[in-house]
Amino acid sequence: MDLFDRLCGKATGPVGVAVSGGSDSLALLILAHEWAEQSGRALVAFTVDHRLRPEAADEARAVAEICAGLNVPHHTLVWRTPKGKQAPARRARHALMAEALRAEGGTHLLLGHTADDQVETFLMRARQGSTWYGLAGMQPIALSPVWPEGQGVRIARPVLKRSRADLREELERRGVDWIDDPSNRNPAYERVRVRTLLAGQERLKTRILACQARLQDLRRLEERLIAHWMREQVSIDGEGVFRLDLSGLPEERLIRALGVMLQIVGGRETPPRKDAVEQLAMRLTSDEPFSGATLGGVMIYRNRDHVSLAPEPEVSGDAADEKLARARFAAIRSLYGAGT
């Protein structure tokens, strides 16, 4: 319950809960309901029907019945343009829930990611060649990954340190049945293959989680330092141009901070590719002449004591986009500075 308080203490409006009907999300719903009753908070539950499986509508109705029994308002959100791939489905899911939560006046959305998901993410990212920053895994609190639909929405993961087996025991004690999505057994998906590989490897899971906990500490420290740099060395002029002082930043932090700023100014959901940002960072901090560049929908210029970032005209340019960039900058600076 203390973790719910810490992650959602600054939430306004009802706290959203993403509930698919699987064991992790149902256990999250039960625990969130107990927390909400104790703390006097309101909940609202969302189930997304991707229209990719005929059973999905029935599963959404089953979740709605459980929510009705808990007296938690529930909304089934339907993806009207389904595509049979995980990345578009994930984006659509987040966009639908973020928009629905904002319509309810809420700011925080709970997701049921577990310690098992963290271990799987670690191995998948390690295979992809991720740095220590990515190997730290999912964060307990993060901004919505979709933009601009997710403006003002934070993602909270209260059960991130609990195992899937532990959560299923919680449901069994309460006599709550869950739904097993057949896609969770489909070896076509990398996460399913990794999950199979990890089955029965409890010592390995424990070692990975211990390593990841240290990396989480390092990541929080790194993000606090970036937040401090954003407060002290980044300004925005009256025309919405961001001015950055990159001097004094160590190379790794320079690349990460520049990538975040390009993401903000370009209005993108992710930073540009790391190798492209790295090349740009080296050019900006070298003594070689720099006549300007574009990357990630951003125009980059270097003056005597600062670097200027402005959106390309075809990407942005109106007052609404400038307002979004300012809001994104403030949200990331606040999140990094909090270090939750």
XYZ file of C-alpha atoms in Angstrom, residues 115 119 198 201-214:
17
model
C 9.517 -8.937 -11.633
C 13.963 -10.322 -16.011
C 13.739 -18.866 -17.849
C 15.684 -20.835 -13.447
C 14.958 -19.199 -10.103
C 18.602 -18.613 -9.192
C 19.228 -16.911 -12.512
C 16.158 -14.718 -12.060
C 17.334 -13.706 -8.584
C 20.802 -12.805 -9.857
C 19.401 -10.752 -12.731
C 17.032 -8.864 -10.438
C 19.876 -8.106 -8.013
C 21.990 -6.756 -10.860
C 19.049 -4.788 -12.187
C 18.392 -3.194 -8.803
C 21.921 -1.727 -8.844
